[in-house]
PDB file of N, CA and C in Angstrom:
ATOM      1  N   VAL A   1      15.086  26.186  33.983  1.00  0.00           N
ATOM      2  CA  VAL A   1      14.967  26.129  35.427  1.00  0.00           C
ATOM      3  C   VAL A   1      16.178  26.792  36.079  1.00  0.00           C
ATOM      4  N   ALA A   2      17.359  26.546  35.527  1.00  0.00           N
ATOM      5  CA  ALA A   2      18.572  27.154  36.091  1.00  0.00           C
ATOM      6  C   ALA A   2      18.499  28.674  36.011  1.00  0.00           C
ATOM      7  N   ARG A   3      17.994  29.202  34.912  1.00  0.00           N
ATOM      8  CA  ARG A   3      17.862  30.660  34.774  1.00  0.00           C
ATOM      9  C   ARG A   3      16.898  31.211  35.823  1.00  0.00           C
ATOM     10  N   LEU A   4      15.799  30.518  36.066  1.00  0.00           N
ATOM     11  CA  LEU A   4      14.846  30.932  37.094  1.00  0.00           C
ATOM     12  C   LEU A   4      15.512  30.945  38.462  1.00  0.00           C
ATOM     13  N   CYS A   5      16.307  29.936  38.767  1.00  0.00           N
ATOM     14  CA  CYS A   5      17.018  29.880  40.048  1.00  0.00           C
ATOM     15  C   CYS A   5      18.025  31.016  40.164  1.00  0.00           C
ATOM     16  N   ALA A   6      18.711  31.336  39.076  1.00  0.00           N
ATOM     17  CA  ALA A   6      19.662  32.450  39.097  1.00  0.00           C
ATOM     18  C   ALA A   6      18.934  33.764  39.354  1.00  0.00           C
ATOM     19  N   ALA A   7      17.802  33.958  38.709  1.00  0.00           N
ATOM     20  CA  ALA A   7      17.052  35.208  38.843  1.00  0.00           C
ATOM     21  C   ALA A   7      16.438  35.372  40.225  1.00  0.00           C
ATOM     22  N   THR A   8      16.027  34.271  40.840  1.00  0.00           N
ATOM     23  CA  THR A   8      15.358  34.338  42.143  1.00  0.00           C
ATOM     24  C   THR A   8      16.290  34.021  43.304  1.00  0.00           C
ATOM     25  N   GLN A   9      17.560  33.803  42.995  1.00  0.00           N
ATOM     26  CA  GLN A   9      18.561  33.454  44.006  1.00  0.00           C
ATOM     27  C   GLN A   9      18.103  32.248  44.833  1.00  0.00           C
ATOM     28  N   THR A  10      17.638  31.244  44.112  1.00  0.00           N
ATOM     29  CA  THR A  10      17.157  30.004  44.701  1.00  0.00           C
ATOM     30  C   THR A  10      18.127  28.882  44.361  1.00  0.00           C
ATOM     31  N   LYS A  11      18.423  28.032  45.310  1.00  0.00           N
ATOM     32  CA  LYS A  11      19.359  26.933  45.067  1.00  0.00           C
ATOM     33  C   LYS A  11      18.718  25.866  44.187  1.00  0.00           C
ATOM     34  N   LEU A  12      19.469  25.407  43.203  1.00  0.00           N
ATOM     35  CA  LEU A  12      19.027  24.360  42.288  1.00  0.00           C
ATOM     36  C   LEU A  12      19.603  23.027  42.755  1.00  0.00           C
ATOM     37  N   HIS A  13      18.730  22.080  43.033  1.00  0.00           N
ATOM     38  CA  HIS A  13      19.154  20.740  43.441  1.00  0.00           C
ATOM     39  C   HIS A  13      18.939  19.805  42.258  1.00  0.00           C
ATOM     40  N   LEU A  14      20.005  19.151  41.820  1.00  0.00           N
ATOM     41  CA  LEU A  14      19.942  18.212  40.703  1.00  0.00           C
ATOM     42  C   LEU A  14      20.185  16.807  41.240  1.00  0.00           C
ATOM     43  N   ILE A  15      19.256  15.907  40.964  1.00  0.00           N
ATOM     44  CA  ILE A  15      19.335  14.549  41.499  1.00  0.00           C
ATOM     45  C   ILE A  15      19.707  13.589  40.372  1.00  0.00           C
ATOM     46  N   GLU A  16      20.800  12.875  40.588  1.00  0.00           N
ATOM     47  CA  GLU A  16      21.299  11.948  39.570  1.00  0.00           C
ATOM     48  C   GLU A  16      20.444  10.692  39.508  1.00  0.00           C
ATOM     49  N   PRO A  17      20.397  10.030  38.376  1.00  0.00           N
ATOM     50  CA  PRO A  17      21.192  10.302  37.185  1.00  0.00           C
ATOM     51  C   PRO A  17      20.588  11.453  36.382  1.00  0.00           C
ATOM     52  N   LEU A  18      21.447  12.303  35.874  1.00  0.00           N
ATOM     53  CA  LEU A  18      21.014  13.424  35.046  1.00  0.00           C
ATOM     54  C   LEU A  18      20.930  12.974  33.591  1.00  0.00           C
ATOM     55  N   GLY A  19      20.090  13.611  32.840  1.00  0.00           N
ATOM     56  CA  GLY A  19      19.977  13.307  31.416  1.00  0.00           C
ATOM     57  C   GLY A  19      20.847  14.213  30.571  1.00  0.00           C
ATOM     58  N   PHE A  20      21.802  14.886  31.211  1.00  0.00           N
ATOM     59  CA  PHE A  20      22.670  15.839  30.523  1.00  0.00           C
ATOM     60  C   PHE A  20      23.972  15.955  31.286  1.00  0.00           C
ATOM     61  N   GLU A  21      24.964  16.601  30.672  1.00  0.00           N
ATOM     62  CA  GLU A  21      26.255  16.811  31.315  1.00  0.00           C
ATOM     63  C   GLU A  21      26.399  18.267  31.723  1.00  0.00           C
ATOM     64  N   LEU A  22      27.175  18.517  32.767  1.00  0.00           N
ATOM     65  CA  LEU A  22      27.371  19.872  33.282  1.00  0.00           C
ATOM     66  C   LEU A  22      28.780  20.397  33.022  1.00  0.00           C
ATOM     67  N   GLY A  23      29.439  19.885  32.010  1.00  0.00           N
ATOM     68  CA  GLY A  23      30.780  20.355  31.679  1.00  0.00           C
ATOM     69  C   GLY A  23      30.749  21.730  31.028  1.00  0.00           C
ATOM     70  N   ASP A  24      31.879  22.440  31.066  1.00  0.00           N
ATOM     71  CA  ASP A  24      31.966  23.772  30.467  1.00  0.00           C
ATOM     72  C   ASP A  24      31.541  23.768  29.005  1.00  0.00           C
ATOM     73  N   ARG A  25      31.992  22.781  28.272  1.00  0.00           N
ATOM     74  CA  ARG A  25      31.667  22.707  26.845  1.00  0.00           C
ATOM     75  C   ARG A  25      30.153  22.603  26.627  1.00  0.00           C
ATOM     76  N   GLN A  26      29.500  21.741  27.393  1.00  0.00           N
ATOM     77  CA  GLN A  26      28.056  21.550  27.250  1.00  0.00           C
ATOM     78  C   GLN A  26      27.288  22.808  27.667  1.00  0.00           C
ATOM     79  N   LEU A  27      27.738  23.466  28.733  1.00  0.00           N
ATOM     80  CA  LEU A  27      27.060  24.680  29.194  1.00  0.00           C
ATOM     81  C   LEU A  27      27.193  25.801  28.172  1.00  0.00           C
ATOM     82  N   LYS A  28      28.369  25.960  27.588  1.00  0.00           N
ATOM     83  CA  LYS A  28      28.566  26.989  26.561  1.00  0.00           C
ATOM     84  C   LYS A  28      27.734  26.682  25.327  1.00  0.00           C
ATOM     85  N   ARG A  29      27.710  25.433  24.931  1.00  0.00           N
ATOM     86  CA  ARG A  29      26.929  25.037  23.759  1.00  0.00           C
ATOM     87  C   ARG A  29      25.442  25.305  23.977  1.00  0.00           C
ATOM     88  N   ALA A  30      24.973  25.121  25.189  1.00  0.00           N
ATOM     89  CA  ALA A  30      23.565  25.361  25.511  1.00  0.00           C
ATOM     90  C   ALA A  30      23.262  26.843  25.717  1.00  0.00           C
ATOM     91  N   GLY A  31      24.276  27.700  25.648  1.00  0.00           N
ATOM     92  CA  GLY A  31      24.057  29.137  25.817  1.00  0.00           C
ATOM     93  C   GLY A  31      23.779  29.532  27.252  1.00  0.00           C
ATOM     94  N   MET A  32      24.268  28.758  28.197  1.00  0.00           N
ATOM     95  CA  MET A  32      23.993  29.037  29.607  1.00  0.00           C
ATOM     96  C   MET A  32      25.081  29.932  30.193  1.00  0.00           C
ATOM     97  N   ASP A  33      25.147  31.155  29.689  1.00  0.00           N
ATOM     98  CA  ASP A  33      26.164  32.101  30.138  1.00  0.00           C
ATOM     99  C   ASP A  33      25.876  32.665  31.526  1.00  0.00           C
ATOM    100  N   TYR A  34      24.773  32.298  32.112  1.00  0.00           N
ATOM    101  CA  TYR A  34      24.387  32.751  33.447  1.00  0.00           C
ATOM    102  C   TYR A  34      24.723  31.696  34.507  1.00  0.00           C
ATOM    103  N   TRP A  35      25.281  30.557  34.112  1.00  0.00           N
ATOM    104  CA  TRP A  35      25.510  29.435  35.025  1.00  0.00           C
ATOM    105  C   TRP A  35      26.318  29.829  36.251  1.00  0.00           C
ATOM    106  N   GLN A  36      27.263  30.756  36.112  1.00  0.00           N
ATOM    107  CA  GLN A  36      28.091  31.165  37.252  1.00  0.00           C
ATOM    108  C   GLN A  36      27.260  31.871  38.323  1.00  0.00           C
ATOM    109  N   HIS A  37      26.042  32.273  37.995  1.00  0.00           N
ATOM    110  CA  HIS A  37      25.155  32.932  38.960  1.00  0.00           C
ATOM    111  C   HIS A  37      24.189  31.951  39.631  1.00  0.00           C
ATOM    112  N   VAL A  38      24.258  30.686  39.251  1.00  0.00           N
ATOM    113  CA  VAL A  38      23.363  29.665  39.801  1.00  0.00           C
ATOM    114  C   VAL A  38      24.055  28.964  40.964  1.00  0.00           C
ATOM    115  N   GLU A  39      23.384  28.960  42.115  1.00  0.00           N
ATOM    116  CA  GLU A  39      23.864  28.148  43.241  1.00  0.00           C
ATOM    117  C   GLU A  39      23.230  26.772  43.065  1.00  0.00           C
ATOM    118  N   TRP A  40      24.058  25.751  42.915  1.00  0.00           N
ATOM    119  CA  TRP A  40      23.524  24.432  42.621  1.00  0.00           C
ATOM    120  C   TRP A  40      24.280  23.343  43.358  1.00  0.00           C
ATOM    121  N   GLN A  41      23.608  22.203  43.462  1.00  0.00           N
ATOM    122  CA  GLN A  41      24.209  21.037  44.101  1.00  0.00           C
ATOM    123  C   GLN A  41      23.644  19.787  43.447  1.00  0.00           C
ATOM    124  N   THR A  42      24.506  18.809  43.231  1.00  0.00           N
ATOM    125  CA  THR A  42      24.026  17.525  42.721  1.00  0.00           C
ATOM    126  C   THR A  42      23.958  16.519  43.865  1.00  0.00           C
ATOM    127  N   TRP A  43      23.022  15.609  43.752  1.00  0.00           N
ATOM    128  CA  TRP A  43      22.817  14.546  44.731  1.00  0.00           C
ATOM    129  C   TRP A  43      22.906  13.218  44.008  1.00  0.00           C
ATOM    130  N   PRO A  44      23.520  12.204  44.613  1.00  0.00           N
ATOM    131  CA  PRO A  44      23.677  10.921  43.922  1.00  0.00           C
ATOM    132  C   PRO A  44      22.359  10.183  43.686  1.00  0.00           C
ATOM    133  N   ASP A  45      21.356  10.454  44.522  1.00  0.00           N
ATOM    134  CA  ASP A  45      20.057   9.801  44.357  1.00  0.00           C
ATOM    135  C   ASP A  45      19.018  10.522  45.214  1.00  0.00           C
ATOM    136  N   TRP A  46      17.762  10.119  45.056  1.00  0.00           N
ATOM    137  CA  TRP A  46      16.650  10.749  45.774  1.00  0.00           C
ATOM    138  C   TRP A  46      16.804  10.597  47.287  1.00  0.00           C
ATOM    139  N   ALA A  47      17.253   9.443  47.742  1.00  0.00           N
ATOM    140  CA  ALA A  47      17.404   9.195  49.180  1.00  0.00           C
ATOM    141  C   ALA A  47      18.400  10.164  49.802  1.00  0.00           C
ATOM    142  N   ALA A  48      19.508  10.398  49.146  1.00  0.00           N
ATOM    143  CA  ALA A  48      20.515  11.331  49.671  1.00  0.00           C
ATOM    144  C   ALA A  48      19.952  12.744  49.760  1.00  0.00           C
ATOM    145  N   PHE A  49      19.155  13.126  48.779  1.00  0.00           N
ATOM    146  CA  PHE A  49      18.536  14.454  48.808  1.00  0.00           C
ATOM    147  C   PHE A  49      17.550  14.574  49.965  1.00  0.00           C
ATOM    148  N   THR A  50      16.657  13.599  50.117  1.00  0.00           N
ATOM    149  CA  THR A  50      15.619  13.707  51.147  1.00  0.00           C
ATOM    150  C   THR A  50      16.186  13.707  52.556  1.00  0.00           C
ATOM    151  N   VAL A  51      17.288  13.018  52.781  1.00  0.00           N
ATOM    152  CA  VAL A  51      17.920  13.014  54.103  1.00  0.00           C
ATOM    153  C   VAL A  51      18.440  14.409  54.451  1.00  0.00           C
ATOM    154  N   SER A  52      18.814  15.176  53.447  1.00  0.00           N
ATOM    155  CA  SER A  52      19.418  16.491  53.681  1.00  0.00           C
ATOM    156  C   SER A  52      18.393  17.602  53.891  1.00  0.00           C
ATOM    157  N   VAL A  53      17.132  17.338  53.613  1.00  0.00           N
ATOM    158  CA  VAL A  53      16.104  18.373  53.628  1.00  0.00           C
ATOM    159  C   VAL A  53      15.390  18.416  54.976  1.00  0.00           C
ATOM    160  N   SER A  54      15.222  19.606  55.487  1.00  0.00           N
ATOM    161  CA  SER A  54      14.483  19.805  56.732  1.00  0.00           C
ATOM    162  C   SER A  54      13.008  19.472  56.516  1.00  0.00           C
ATOM    163  N   LEU A  55      12.367  18.954  57.530  1.00  0.00           N
ATOM    164  CA  LEU A  55      10.939  18.649  57.433  1.00  0.00           C
ATOM    165  C   LEU A  55      10.099  19.905  57.255  1.00  0.00           C
ATOM    166  N   GLU A  56      10.636  21.059  57.659  1.00  0.00           N
ATOM    167  CA  GLU A  56       9.914  22.322  57.532  1.00  0.00           C
ATOM    168  C   GLU A  56      10.166  23.019  56.196  1.00  0.00           C
ATOM    169  N   ALA A  57      11.017  22.459  55.374  1.00  0.00           N
ATOM    170  CA  ALA A  57      11.382  23.102  54.106  1.00  0.00           C
ATOM    171  C   ALA A  57      10.203  23.129  53.138  1.00  0.00           C
ATOM    172  N   THR A  58      10.113  24.191  52.367  1.00  0.00           N
ATOM    173  CA  THR A  58       9.147  24.282  51.281  1.00  0.00           C
ATOM    174  C   THR A  58       9.876  23.917  49.999  1.00  0.00           C
ATOM    175  N   LEU A  59       9.388  22.910  49.320  1.00  0.00           N
ATOM    176  CA  LEU A  59      10.040  22.436  48.104  1.00  0.00           C
ATOM    177  C   LEU A  59       9.141  22.670  46.898  1.00  0.00           C
ATOM    178  N   TRP A  60       9.764  23.040  45.784  1.00  0.00           N
ATOM    179  CA  TRP A  60       9.054  23.189  44.517  1.00  0.00           C
ATOM    180  C   TRP A  60       9.715  22.262  43.519  1.00  0.00           C
ATOM    181  N   PHE A  61       8.940  21.401  42.907  1.00  0.00           N
ATOM    182  CA  PHE A  61       9.457  20.454  41.921  1.00  0.00           C
ATOM    183  C   PHE A  61       9.002  20.905  40.541  1.00  0.00           C
ATOM    184  N   ILE A  62       9.951  20.996  39.636  1.00  0.00           N
ATOM    185  CA  ILE A  62       9.640  21.478  38.292  1.00  0.00           C
ATOM    186  C   ILE A  62      10.067  20.427  37.283  1.00  0.00           C
ATOM    187  N   GLU A  63       9.176  20.147  36.342  1.00  0.00           N
ATOM    188  CA  GLU A  63       9.490  19.234  35.255  1.00  0.00           C
ATOM    189  C   GLU A  63       8.895  19.800  33.973  1.00  0.00           C
ATOM    190  N   SER A  64       9.392  19.343  32.859  1.00  0.00           N
ATOM    191  CA  SER A  64       8.948  19.901  31.581  1.00  0.00           C
ATOM    192  C   SER A  64       7.497  19.560  31.257  1.00  0.00           C
ATOM    193  N   GLY A  65       6.982  18.454  31.746  1.00  0.00           N
ATOM    194  CA  GLY A  65       5.627  18.050  31.399  1.00  0.00           C
ATOM    195  C   GLY A  65       4.607  18.265  32.499  1.00  0.00           C
ATOM    196  N   GLY A  66       4.907  19.115  33.463  1.00  0.00           N
ATOM    197  CA  GLY A  66       3.999  19.340  34.583  1.00  0.00           C
ATOM    198  C   GLY A  66       2.716  20.041  34.174  1.00  0.00           C
ATOM    199  N   PRO A  67       1.653  19.935  34.969  1.00  0.00           N
ATOM    200  CA  PRO A  67       0.355  20.510  34.618  1.00  0.00           C
ATOM    201  C   PRO A  67       0.272  22.025  34.798  1.00  0.00           C
ATOM    202  N   THR A  68       1.168  22.618  35.581  1.00  0.00           N
ATOM    203  CA  THR A  68       1.121  24.059  35.850  1.00  0.00           C
ATOM    204  C   THR A  68       2.433  24.707  35.443  1.00  0.00           C
ATOM    205  N   ARG A  69       2.350  25.801  34.698  1.00  0.00           N
ATOM    206  CA  ARG A  69       3.559  26.538  34.331  1.00  0.00           C
ATOM    207  C   ARG A  69       4.129  27.197  35.581  1.00  0.00           C
ATOM    208  N   TYR A  70       5.459  27.280  35.667  1.00  0.00           N
ATOM    209  CA  TYR A  70       6.088  27.887  36.847  1.00  0.00           C
ATOM    210  C   TYR A  70       5.641  29.330  37.025  1.00  0.00           C
ATOM    211  N   ALA A  71       5.348  30.028  35.947  1.00  0.00           N
ATOM    212  CA  ALA A  71       4.916  31.424  36.033  1.00  0.00           C
ATOM    213  C   ALA A  71       3.502  31.547  36.602  1.00  0.00           C
ATOM    214  N   ASP A  72       2.734  30.461  36.571  1.00  0.00           N
ATOM    215  CA  ASP A  72       1.367  30.477  37.087  1.00  0.00           C
ATOM    216  C   ASP A  72       1.266  29.961  38.521  1.00  0.00           C
ATOM    217  N   ALA A  73       2.356  29.455  39.064  1.00  0.00           N
ATOM    218  CA  ALA A  73       2.342  28.920  40.434  1.00  0.00           C
ATOM    219  C   ALA A  73       2.239  30.061  41.437  1.00  0.00           C
ATOM    220  N   ARG A  74       1.659  29.776  42.583  1.00  0.00           N
ATOM    221  CA  ARG A  74       1.513  30.785  43.637  1.00  0.00           C
ATOM    222  C   ARG A  74       2.613  30.573  44.666  1.00  0.00           C
ATOM    223  N   PHE A  75       3.671  31.369  44.529  1.00  0.00           N
ATOM    224  CA  PHE A  75       4.784  31.298  45.473  1.00  0.00           C
ATOM    225  C   PHE A  75       4.508  32.261  46.617  1.00  0.00           C
ATOM    226  N   SER A  76       4.940  31.900  47.816  1.00  0.00           N
ATOM    227  CA  SER A  76       4.742  32.823  48.941  1.00  0.00           C
ATOM    228  C   SER A  76       6.042  33.051  49.654  1.00  0.00           C
TER     229      SER A  76
END
């Protein structure tokens, strides 16, 4: 997902608790050499994220077990 955000210049919002760490060591181990190109922000919880979002915003939620592949979604 982070690579997709880097390629499309889309901000990545991560809502805690995360199931992973974002330290330099973990990012290097995961081979995420593109991380410096990702604009990202972490939120302490869902409520903090939703308060920050405009009602007119278009949001895309991505998860590993979703029914539609991100490449098959119709973005506009």
